[in-house]
PDB file of C-alpha atoms in Angstrom:
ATOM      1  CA  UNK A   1      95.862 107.069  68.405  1.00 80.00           C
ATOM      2  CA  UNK A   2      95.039 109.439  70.705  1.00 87.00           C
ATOM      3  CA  UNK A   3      93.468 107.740  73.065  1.00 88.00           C
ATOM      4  CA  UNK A   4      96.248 105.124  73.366  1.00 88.00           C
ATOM      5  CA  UNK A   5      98.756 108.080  73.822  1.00 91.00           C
ATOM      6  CA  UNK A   6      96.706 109.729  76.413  1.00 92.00           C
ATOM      7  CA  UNK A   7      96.229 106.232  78.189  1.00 89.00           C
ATOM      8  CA  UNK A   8     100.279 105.341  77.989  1.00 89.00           C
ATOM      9  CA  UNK A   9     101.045 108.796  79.689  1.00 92.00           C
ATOM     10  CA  UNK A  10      98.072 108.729  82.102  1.00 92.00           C
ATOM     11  CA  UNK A  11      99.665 104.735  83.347  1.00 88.00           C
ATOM     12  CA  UNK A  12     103.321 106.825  83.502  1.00 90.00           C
ATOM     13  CA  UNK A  13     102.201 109.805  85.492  1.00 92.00           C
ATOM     14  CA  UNK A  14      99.717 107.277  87.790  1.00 86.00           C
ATOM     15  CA  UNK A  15     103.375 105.242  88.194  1.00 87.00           C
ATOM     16  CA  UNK A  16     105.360 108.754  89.210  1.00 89.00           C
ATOM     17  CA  UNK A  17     102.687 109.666  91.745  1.00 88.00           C
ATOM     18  CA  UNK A  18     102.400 106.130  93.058  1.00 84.00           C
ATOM     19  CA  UNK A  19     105.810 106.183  93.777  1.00 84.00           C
ATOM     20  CA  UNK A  20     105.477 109.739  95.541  1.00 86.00           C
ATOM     21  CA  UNK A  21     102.651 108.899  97.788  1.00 83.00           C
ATOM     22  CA  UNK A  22     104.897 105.870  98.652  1.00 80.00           C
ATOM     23  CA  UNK A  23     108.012 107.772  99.753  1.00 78.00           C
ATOM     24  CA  UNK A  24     105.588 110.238 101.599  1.00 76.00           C
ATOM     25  CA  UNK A  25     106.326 109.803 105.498  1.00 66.00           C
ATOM     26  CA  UNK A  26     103.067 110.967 107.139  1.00 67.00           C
ATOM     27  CA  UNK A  27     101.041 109.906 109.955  1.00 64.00           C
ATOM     28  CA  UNK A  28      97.940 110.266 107.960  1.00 74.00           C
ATOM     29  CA  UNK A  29      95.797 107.425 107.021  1.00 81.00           C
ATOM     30  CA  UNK A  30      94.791 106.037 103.387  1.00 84.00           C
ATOM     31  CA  UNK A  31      91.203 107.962 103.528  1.00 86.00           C
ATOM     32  CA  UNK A  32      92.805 111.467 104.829  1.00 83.00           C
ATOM     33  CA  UNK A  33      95.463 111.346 102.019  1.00 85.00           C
ATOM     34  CA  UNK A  34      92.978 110.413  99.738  1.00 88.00           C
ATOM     35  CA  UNK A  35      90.879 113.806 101.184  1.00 88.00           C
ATOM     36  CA  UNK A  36      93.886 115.783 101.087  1.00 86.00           C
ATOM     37  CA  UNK A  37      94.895 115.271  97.840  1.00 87.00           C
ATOM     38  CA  UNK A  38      91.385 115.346  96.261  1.00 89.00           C
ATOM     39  CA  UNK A  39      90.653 118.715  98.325  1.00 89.00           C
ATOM     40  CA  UNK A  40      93.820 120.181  96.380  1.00 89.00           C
ATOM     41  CA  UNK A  41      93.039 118.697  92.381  1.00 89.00           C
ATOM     42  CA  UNK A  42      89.748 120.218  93.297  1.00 91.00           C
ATOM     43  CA  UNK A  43      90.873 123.196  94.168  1.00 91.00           C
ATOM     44  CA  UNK A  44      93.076 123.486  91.197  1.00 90.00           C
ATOM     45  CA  UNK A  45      90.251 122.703  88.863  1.00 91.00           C
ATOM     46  CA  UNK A  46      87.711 124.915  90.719  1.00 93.00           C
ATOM     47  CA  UNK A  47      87.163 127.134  87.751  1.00 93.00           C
ATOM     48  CA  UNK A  48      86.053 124.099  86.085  1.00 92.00           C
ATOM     49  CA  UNK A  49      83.791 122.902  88.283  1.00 93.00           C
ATOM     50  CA  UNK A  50      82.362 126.668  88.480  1.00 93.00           C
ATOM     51  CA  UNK A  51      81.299 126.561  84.953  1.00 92.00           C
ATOM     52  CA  UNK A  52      80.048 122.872  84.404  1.00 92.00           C
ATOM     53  CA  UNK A  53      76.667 122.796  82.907  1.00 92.00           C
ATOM     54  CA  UNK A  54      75.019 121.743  86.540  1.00 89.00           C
ATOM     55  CA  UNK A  55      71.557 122.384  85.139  1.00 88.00           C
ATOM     56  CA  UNK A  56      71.723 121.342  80.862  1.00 89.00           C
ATOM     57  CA  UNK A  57      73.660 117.910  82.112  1.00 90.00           C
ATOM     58  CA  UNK A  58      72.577 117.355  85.909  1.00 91.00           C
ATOM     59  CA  UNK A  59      71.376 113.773  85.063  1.00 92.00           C
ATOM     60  CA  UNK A  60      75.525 113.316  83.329  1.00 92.00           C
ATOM     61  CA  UNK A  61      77.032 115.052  86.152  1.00 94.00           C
ATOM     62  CA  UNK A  62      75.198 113.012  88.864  1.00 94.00           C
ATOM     63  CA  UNK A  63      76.419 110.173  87.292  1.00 95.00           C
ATOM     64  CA  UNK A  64      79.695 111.367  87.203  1.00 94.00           C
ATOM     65  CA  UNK A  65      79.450 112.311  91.128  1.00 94.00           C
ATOM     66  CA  UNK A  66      78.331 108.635  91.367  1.00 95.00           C
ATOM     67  CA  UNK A  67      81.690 107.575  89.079  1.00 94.00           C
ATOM     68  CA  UNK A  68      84.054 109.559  91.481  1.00 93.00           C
ATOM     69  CA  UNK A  69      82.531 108.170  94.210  1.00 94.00           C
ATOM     70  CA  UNK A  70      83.333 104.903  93.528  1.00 93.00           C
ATOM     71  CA  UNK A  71      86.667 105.206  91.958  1.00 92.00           C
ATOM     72  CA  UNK A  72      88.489 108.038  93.582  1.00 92.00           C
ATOM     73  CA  UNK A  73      86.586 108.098  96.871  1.00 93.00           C
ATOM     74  CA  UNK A  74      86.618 104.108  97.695  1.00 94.00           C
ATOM     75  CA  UNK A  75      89.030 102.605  95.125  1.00 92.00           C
ATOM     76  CA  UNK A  76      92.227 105.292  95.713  1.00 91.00           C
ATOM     77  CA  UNK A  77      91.708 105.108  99.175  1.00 92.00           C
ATOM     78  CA  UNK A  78      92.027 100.883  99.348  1.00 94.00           C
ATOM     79  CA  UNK A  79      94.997 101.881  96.795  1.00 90.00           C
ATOM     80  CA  UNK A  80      96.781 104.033  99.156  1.00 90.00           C
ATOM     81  CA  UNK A  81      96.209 101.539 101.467  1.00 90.00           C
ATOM     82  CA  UNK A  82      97.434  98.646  99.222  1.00 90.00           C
ATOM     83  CA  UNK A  83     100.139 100.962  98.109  1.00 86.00           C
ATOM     84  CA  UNK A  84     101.660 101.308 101.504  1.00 83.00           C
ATOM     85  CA  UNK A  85     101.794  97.317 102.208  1.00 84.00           C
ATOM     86  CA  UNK A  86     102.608  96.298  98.629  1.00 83.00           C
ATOM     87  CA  UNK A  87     104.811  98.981  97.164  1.00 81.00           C
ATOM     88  CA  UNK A  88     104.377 100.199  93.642  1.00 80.00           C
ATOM     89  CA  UNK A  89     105.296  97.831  91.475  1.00 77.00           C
ATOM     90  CA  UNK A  90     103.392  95.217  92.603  1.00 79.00           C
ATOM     91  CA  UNK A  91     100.199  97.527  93.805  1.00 83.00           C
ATOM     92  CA  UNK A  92      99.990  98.387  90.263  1.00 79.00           C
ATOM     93  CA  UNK A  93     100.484  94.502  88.757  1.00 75.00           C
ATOM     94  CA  UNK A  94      97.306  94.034  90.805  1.00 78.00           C
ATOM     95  CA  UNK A  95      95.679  96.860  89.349  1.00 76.00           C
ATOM     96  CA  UNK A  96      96.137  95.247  85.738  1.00 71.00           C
ATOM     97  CA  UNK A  97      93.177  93.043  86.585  1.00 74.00           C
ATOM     98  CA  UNK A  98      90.870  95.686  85.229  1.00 73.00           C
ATOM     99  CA  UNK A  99      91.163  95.305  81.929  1.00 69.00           C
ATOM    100  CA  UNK A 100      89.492  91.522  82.775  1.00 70.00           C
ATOM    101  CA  UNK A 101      86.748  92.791  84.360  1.00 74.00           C
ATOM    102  CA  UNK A 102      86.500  96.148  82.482  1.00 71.00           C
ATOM    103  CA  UNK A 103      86.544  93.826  78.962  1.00 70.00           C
ATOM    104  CA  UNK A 104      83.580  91.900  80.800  1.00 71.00           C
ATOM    105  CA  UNK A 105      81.806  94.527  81.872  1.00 72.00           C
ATOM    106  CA  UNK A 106      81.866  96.582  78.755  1.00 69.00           C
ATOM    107  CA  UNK A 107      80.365  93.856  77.007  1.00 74.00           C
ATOM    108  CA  UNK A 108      77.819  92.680  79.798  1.00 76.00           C
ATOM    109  CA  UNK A 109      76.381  96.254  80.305  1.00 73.00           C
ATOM    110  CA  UNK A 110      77.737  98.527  77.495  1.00 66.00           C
ATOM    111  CA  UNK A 111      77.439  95.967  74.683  1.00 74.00           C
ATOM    112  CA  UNK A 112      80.687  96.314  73.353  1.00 71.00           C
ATOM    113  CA  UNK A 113      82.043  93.860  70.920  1.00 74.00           C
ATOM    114  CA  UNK A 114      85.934  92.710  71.720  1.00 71.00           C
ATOM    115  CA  UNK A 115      87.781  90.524  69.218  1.00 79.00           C
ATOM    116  CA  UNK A 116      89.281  87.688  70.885  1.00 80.00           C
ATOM    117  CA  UNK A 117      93.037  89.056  70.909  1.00 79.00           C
ATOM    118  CA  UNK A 118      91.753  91.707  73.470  1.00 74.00           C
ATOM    119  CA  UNK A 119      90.401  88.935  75.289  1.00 76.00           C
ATOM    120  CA  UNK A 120      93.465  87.167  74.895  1.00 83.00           C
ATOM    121  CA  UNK A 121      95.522  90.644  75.759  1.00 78.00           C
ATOM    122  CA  UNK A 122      93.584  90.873  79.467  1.00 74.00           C
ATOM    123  CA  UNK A 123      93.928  87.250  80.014  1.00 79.00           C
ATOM    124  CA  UNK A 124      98.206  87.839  79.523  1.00 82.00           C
ATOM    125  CA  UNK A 125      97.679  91.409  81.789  1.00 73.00           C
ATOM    126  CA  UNK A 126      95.898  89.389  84.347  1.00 72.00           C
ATOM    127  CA  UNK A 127      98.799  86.475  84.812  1.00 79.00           C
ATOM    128  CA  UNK A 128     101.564  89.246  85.782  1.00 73.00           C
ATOM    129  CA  UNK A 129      99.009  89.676  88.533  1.00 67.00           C
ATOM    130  CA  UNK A 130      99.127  85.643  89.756  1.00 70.00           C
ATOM    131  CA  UNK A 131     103.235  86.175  89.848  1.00 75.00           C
ATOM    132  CA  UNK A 132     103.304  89.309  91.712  1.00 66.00           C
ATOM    133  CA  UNK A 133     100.574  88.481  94.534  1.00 61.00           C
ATOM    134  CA  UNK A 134     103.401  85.755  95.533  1.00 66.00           C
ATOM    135  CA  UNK A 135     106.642  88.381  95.691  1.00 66.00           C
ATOM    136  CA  UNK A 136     108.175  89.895  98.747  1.00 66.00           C
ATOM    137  CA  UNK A 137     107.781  93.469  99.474  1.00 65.00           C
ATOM    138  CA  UNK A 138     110.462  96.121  98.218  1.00 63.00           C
ATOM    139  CA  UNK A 139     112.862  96.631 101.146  1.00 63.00           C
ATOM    140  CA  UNK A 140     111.929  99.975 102.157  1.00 60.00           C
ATOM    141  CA  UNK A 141     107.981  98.289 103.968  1.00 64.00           C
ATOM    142  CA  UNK A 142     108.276  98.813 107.347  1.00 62.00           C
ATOM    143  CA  UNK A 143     108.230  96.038 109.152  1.00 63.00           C
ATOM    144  CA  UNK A 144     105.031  95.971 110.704  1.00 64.00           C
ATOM    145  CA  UNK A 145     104.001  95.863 106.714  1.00 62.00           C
ATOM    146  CA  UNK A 146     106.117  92.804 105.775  1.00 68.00           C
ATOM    147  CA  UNK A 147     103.980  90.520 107.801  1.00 75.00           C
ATOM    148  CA  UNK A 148     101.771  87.754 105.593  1.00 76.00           C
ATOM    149  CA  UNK A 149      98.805  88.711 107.548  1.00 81.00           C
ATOM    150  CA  UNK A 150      99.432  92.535 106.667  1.00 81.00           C
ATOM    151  CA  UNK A 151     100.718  91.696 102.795  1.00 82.00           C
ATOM    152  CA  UNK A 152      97.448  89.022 102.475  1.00 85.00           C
ATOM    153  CA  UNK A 153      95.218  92.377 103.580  1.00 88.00           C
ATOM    154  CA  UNK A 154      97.242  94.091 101.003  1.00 88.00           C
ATOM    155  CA  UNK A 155      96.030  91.669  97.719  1.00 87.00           C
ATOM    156  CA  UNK A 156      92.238  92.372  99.091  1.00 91.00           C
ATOM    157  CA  UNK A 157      92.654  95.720  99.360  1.00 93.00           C
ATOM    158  CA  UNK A 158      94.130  96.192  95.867  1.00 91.00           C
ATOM    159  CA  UNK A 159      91.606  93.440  94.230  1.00 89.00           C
ATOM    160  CA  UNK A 160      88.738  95.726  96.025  1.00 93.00           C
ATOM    161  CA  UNK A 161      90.558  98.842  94.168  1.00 93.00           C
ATOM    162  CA  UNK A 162      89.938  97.204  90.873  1.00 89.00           C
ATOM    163  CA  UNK A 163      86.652  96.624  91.649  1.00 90.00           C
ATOM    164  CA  UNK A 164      85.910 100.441  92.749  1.00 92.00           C
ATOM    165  CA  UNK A 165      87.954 101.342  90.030  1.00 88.00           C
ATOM    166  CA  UNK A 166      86.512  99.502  87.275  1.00 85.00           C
ATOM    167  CA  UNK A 167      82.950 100.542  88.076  1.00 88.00           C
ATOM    168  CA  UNK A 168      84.337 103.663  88.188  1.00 90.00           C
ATOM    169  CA  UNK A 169      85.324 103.834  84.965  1.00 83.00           C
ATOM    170  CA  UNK A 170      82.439 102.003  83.423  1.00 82.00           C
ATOM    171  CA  UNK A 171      79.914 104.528  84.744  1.00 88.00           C
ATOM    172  CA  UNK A 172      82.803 107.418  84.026  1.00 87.00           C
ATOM    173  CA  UNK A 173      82.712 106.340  79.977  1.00 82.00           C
ATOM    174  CA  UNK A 174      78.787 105.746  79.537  1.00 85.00           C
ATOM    175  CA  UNK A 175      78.289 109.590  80.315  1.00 89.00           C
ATOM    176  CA  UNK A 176      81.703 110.460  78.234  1.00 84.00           C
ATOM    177  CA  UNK A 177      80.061 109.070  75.054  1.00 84.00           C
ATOM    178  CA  UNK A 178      76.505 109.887  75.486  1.00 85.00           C
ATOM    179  CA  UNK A 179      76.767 113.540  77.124  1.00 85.00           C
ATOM    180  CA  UNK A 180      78.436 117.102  75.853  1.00 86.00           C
ATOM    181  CA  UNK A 181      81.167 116.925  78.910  1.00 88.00           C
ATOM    182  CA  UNK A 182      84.789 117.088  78.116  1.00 88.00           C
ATOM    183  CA  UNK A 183      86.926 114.751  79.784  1.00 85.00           C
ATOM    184  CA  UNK A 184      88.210 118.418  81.723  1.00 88.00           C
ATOM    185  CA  UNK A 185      84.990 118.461  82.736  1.00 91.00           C
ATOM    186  CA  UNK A 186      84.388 114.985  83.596  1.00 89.00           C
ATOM    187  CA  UNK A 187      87.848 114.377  85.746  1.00 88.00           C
ATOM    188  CA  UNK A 188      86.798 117.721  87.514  1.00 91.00           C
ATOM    189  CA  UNK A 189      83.377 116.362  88.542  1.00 93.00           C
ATOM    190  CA  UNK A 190      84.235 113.062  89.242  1.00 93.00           C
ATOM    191  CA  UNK A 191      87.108 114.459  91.683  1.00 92.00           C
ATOM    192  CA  UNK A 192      84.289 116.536  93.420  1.00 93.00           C
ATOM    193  CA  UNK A 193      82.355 113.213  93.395  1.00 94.00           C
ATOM    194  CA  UNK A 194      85.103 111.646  95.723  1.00 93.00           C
ATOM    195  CA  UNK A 195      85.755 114.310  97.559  1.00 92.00           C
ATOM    196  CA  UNK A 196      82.174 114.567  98.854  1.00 91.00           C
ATOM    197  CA  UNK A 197      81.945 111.406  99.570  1.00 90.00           C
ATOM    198  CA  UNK A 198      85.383 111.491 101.387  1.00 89.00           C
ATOM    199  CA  UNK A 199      84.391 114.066 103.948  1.00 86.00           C
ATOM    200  CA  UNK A 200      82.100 112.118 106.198  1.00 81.00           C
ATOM    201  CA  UNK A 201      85.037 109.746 106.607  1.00 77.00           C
ATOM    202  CA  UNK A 202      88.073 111.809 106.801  1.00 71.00           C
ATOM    203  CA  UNK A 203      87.731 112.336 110.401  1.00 61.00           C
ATOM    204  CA  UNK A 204      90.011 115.440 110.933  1.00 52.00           C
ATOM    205  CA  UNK A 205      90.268 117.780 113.215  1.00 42.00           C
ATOM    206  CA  UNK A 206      90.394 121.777 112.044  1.00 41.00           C
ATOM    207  CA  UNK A 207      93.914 122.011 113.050  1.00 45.00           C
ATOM    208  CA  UNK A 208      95.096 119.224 111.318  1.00 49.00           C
ATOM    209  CA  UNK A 209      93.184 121.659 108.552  1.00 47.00           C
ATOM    210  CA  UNK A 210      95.031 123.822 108.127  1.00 49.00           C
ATOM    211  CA  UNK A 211      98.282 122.476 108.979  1.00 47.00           C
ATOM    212  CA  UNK A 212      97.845 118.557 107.973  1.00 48.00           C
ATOM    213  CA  UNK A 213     101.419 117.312 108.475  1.00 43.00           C
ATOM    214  CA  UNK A 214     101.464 116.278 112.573  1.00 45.00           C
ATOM    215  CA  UNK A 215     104.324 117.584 114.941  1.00 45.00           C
ATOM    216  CA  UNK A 216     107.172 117.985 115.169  1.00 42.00           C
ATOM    217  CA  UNK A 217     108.059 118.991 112.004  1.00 49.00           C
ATOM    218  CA  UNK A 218     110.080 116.889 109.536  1.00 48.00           C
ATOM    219  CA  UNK A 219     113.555 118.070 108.233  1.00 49.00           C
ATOM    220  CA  UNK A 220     112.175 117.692 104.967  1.00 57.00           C
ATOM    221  CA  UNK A 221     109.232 119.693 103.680  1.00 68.00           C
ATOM    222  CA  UNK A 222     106.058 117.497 102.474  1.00 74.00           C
ATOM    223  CA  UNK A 223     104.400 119.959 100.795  1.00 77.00           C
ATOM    224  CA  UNK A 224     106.214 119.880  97.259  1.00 83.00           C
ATOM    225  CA  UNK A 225     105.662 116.098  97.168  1.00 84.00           C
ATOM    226  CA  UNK A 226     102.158 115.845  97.718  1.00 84.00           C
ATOM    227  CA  UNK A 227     101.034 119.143  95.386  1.00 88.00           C
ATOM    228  CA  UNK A 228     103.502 117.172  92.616  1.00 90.00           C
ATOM    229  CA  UNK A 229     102.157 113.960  93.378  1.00 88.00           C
ATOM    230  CA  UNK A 230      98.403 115.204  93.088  1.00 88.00           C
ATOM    231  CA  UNK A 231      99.085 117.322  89.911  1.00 89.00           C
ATOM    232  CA  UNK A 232     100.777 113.977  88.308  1.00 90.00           C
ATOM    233  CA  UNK A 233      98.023 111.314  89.476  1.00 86.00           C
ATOM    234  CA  UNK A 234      94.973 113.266  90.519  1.00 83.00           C
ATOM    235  CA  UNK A 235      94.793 116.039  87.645  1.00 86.00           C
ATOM    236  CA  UNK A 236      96.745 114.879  84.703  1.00 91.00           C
ATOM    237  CA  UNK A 237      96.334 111.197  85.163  1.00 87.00           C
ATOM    238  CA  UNK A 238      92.505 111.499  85.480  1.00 83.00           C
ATOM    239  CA  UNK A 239      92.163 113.854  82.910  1.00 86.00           C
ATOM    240  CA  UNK A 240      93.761 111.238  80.525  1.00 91.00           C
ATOM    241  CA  UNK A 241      92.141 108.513  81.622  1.00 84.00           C
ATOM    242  CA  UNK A 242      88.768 110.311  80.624  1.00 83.00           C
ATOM    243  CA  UNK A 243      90.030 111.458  77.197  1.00 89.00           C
ATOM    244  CA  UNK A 244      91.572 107.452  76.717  1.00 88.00           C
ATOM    245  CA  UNK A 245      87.885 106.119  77.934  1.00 82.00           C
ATOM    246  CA  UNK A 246      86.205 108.586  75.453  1.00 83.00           C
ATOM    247  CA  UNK A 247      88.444 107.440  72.438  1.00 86.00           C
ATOM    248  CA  UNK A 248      88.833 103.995  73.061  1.00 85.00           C
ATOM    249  CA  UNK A 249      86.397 100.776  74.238  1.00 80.00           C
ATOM    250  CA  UNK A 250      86.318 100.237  78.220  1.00 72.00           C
ATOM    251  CA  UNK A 251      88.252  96.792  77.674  1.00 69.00           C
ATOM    252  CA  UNK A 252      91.200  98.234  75.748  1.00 78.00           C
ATOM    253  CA  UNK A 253      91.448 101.175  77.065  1.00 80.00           C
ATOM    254  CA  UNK A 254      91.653 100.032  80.605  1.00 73.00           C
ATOM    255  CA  UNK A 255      93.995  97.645  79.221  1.00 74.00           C
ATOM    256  CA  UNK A 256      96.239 100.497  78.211  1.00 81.00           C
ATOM    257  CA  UNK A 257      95.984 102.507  81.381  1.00 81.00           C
ATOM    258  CA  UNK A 258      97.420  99.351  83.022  1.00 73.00           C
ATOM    259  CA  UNK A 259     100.479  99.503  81.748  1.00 76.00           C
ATOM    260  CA  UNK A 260     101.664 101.571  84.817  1.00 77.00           C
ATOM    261  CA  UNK A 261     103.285  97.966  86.485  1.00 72.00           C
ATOM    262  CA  UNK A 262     105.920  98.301  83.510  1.00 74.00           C
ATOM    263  CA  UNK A 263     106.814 101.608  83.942  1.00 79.00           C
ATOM    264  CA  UNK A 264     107.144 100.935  87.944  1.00 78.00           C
ATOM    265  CA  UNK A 265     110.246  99.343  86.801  1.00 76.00           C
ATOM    266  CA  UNK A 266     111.727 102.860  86.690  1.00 74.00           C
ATOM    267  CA  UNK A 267     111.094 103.381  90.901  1.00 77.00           C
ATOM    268  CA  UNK A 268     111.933  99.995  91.574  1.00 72.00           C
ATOM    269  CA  UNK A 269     115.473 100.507  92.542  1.00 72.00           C
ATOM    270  CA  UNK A 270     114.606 103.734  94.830  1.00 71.00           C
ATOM    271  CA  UNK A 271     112.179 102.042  96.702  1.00 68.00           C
ATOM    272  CA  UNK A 272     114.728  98.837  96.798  1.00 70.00           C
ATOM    273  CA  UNK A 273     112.191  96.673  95.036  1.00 69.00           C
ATOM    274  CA  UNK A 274     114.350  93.524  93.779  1.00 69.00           C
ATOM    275  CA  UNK A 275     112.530  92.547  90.412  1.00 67.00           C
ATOM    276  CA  UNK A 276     113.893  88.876  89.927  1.00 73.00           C
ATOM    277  CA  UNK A 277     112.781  87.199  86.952  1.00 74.00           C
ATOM    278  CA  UNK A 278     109.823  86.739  87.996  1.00 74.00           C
ATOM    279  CA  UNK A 279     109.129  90.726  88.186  1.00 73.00           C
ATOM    280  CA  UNK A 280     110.404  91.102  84.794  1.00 77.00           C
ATOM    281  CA  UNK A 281     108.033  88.259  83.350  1.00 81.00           C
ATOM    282  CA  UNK A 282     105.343  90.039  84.980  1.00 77.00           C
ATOM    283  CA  UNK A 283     106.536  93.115  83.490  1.00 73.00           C
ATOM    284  CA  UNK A 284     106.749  91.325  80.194  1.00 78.00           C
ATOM    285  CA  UNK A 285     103.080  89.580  80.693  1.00 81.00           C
ATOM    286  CA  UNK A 286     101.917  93.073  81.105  1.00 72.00           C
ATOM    287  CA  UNK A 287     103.631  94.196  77.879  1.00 71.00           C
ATOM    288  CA  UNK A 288     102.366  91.388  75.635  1.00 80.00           C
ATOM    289  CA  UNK A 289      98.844  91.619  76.443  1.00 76.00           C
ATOM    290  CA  UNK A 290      98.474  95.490  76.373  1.00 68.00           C
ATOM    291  CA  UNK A 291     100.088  94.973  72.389  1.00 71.00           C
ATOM    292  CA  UNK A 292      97.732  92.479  72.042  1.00 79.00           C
ATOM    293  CA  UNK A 293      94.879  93.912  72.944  1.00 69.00           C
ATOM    294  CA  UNK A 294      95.811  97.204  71.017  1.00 63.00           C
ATOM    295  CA  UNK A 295      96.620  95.897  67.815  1.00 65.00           C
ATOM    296  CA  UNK A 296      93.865  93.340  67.767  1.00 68.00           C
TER     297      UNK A 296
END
């Protein structure tokens, strides 16, 4: 039970930051917000990463750099990037593909045995996906965004998220239930992971640095938004995701952490996202199959 509480809440604070990232105005691209808000959950969990066991557990922590690396570093950034093209309703439908590949990748490399209802649960999850890739864009895209050439580069870039992410998570649970981390101490040093990996790529100047957010200055400060949008995604949604993938089997709990397109429904209307019935069935899809897979 815990595990499936700490993956519904991790889904609901991914949705809340997905949503805040979205409504963030910034001249920044996918891979500097990705640094940026990385540099602060590490920062904010530096007395973590002081104390991790670098020496008793370097082969687990490696790993774990590896993990963050792949999921944080490669598969938020084509998520940001997805997220800005798709919105976030249907950026996360796309995301529910991982409980597919995370179901077939537990069992290829992990040897976990599924029963078939979680099968049957990621195979519901992964329709809402084939409805959503179709959809319009919520109002508020900029038009530049609303193009199919743009939106088609905005399905790749969220089907290579799920990729990143999955592996990601795959790696992230192997050390979780064969090491003596916490998942505190895992989320902190798979966030370092990204961020290292992030640097080479980020690209910005020292004056952008210290003062990030590009002249002239908005009417609205951006600060509050990004340090509550990393707090919600980056540092409590991570740190639940590791405590679902220590409790729970890759499959399912991936499954659960991708409930986040149902609870987008709740920023849909402020980001003038018109669900249709065909948003709702994907909503619904989504619904079915996470029940299914959980109480299989």
């Amino acid at each position: 039970m815990t595990g499936l509480i700490a993956g519904l809440v991790a889904a609901l604070a991914w949705t809340l930051a997905s949503s805040l990232w979205r409504s963030l105005s910034t001249s920044l691209n996918a891979i500097q917000l990705n640094g940026l808000k990385n540099a602060l959950a590490s920062l904010v969990l530096l007395p973590v990463l002081i104390t991790l066991p670098w020496v008793q557990q370097s082969q687990a922590l490696f790993w774990l750099l590896i993990s963050g690396g792949l999921g944080i570093a490669l598969g938020d950034s084509l998520y940001l990037a997805a997220l800005r093209r798709l919105g976030t309703r249907r950026t996360l439908t796309m995301e529910s593909l991982s409980p597919l590949i995370a179901a077939s990748s537990g069992w290829l490399t992990l040897g976990e045995q599924l029963p078939a209802g979680a099968w049957g649960g990621a195979l519901l999850v992964t329709a809402s996906v084939m409805i959503v890739a179709l959809q319009q864009p919520p109002e508020t895209t900029v038009q530049r965004d609303r193009q199919s050439r743009v939106q088609r580069q905005g399905v790749l870039m969220a089907l290579l998220a799920v990729a990143c992410s999955v592996a990601g998570a795959g790696v992230s649970r192997s050390v979780l239930i064969s090491a003596d981390l916490t998942p505190l101490q895992s989320a902190a040093c798979r966030l370092l992971g990204g961020l290292v990996l992030l640097l080479p790529w980020m690209r910005i100047r020292w004056r952008r640095m210290t003062m990030p957010w590009p002249q002239p200055h908005p009417r609205k400060r951006r600060w509050p938004t990004v340090l509550m949008a990393t707090l919600l995604g980056t540092v409590l949604g991570i740190l639940l995701q590791q405590i679902a993938l220590q409790k729970l089997p890759l499959g399912i709990a991936t499954t659960v952490l991708s409930t986040a397109p149902v609870m987008a429904i709740l920023v849909a209307r402020a980001e003038q996202d018109r669900l249709g019935w065909k948003g709702l069935m994907a909503s619904l899809l989504a619904v079915s199959g996470v029940a299914l897979a959980v109480l299989s």
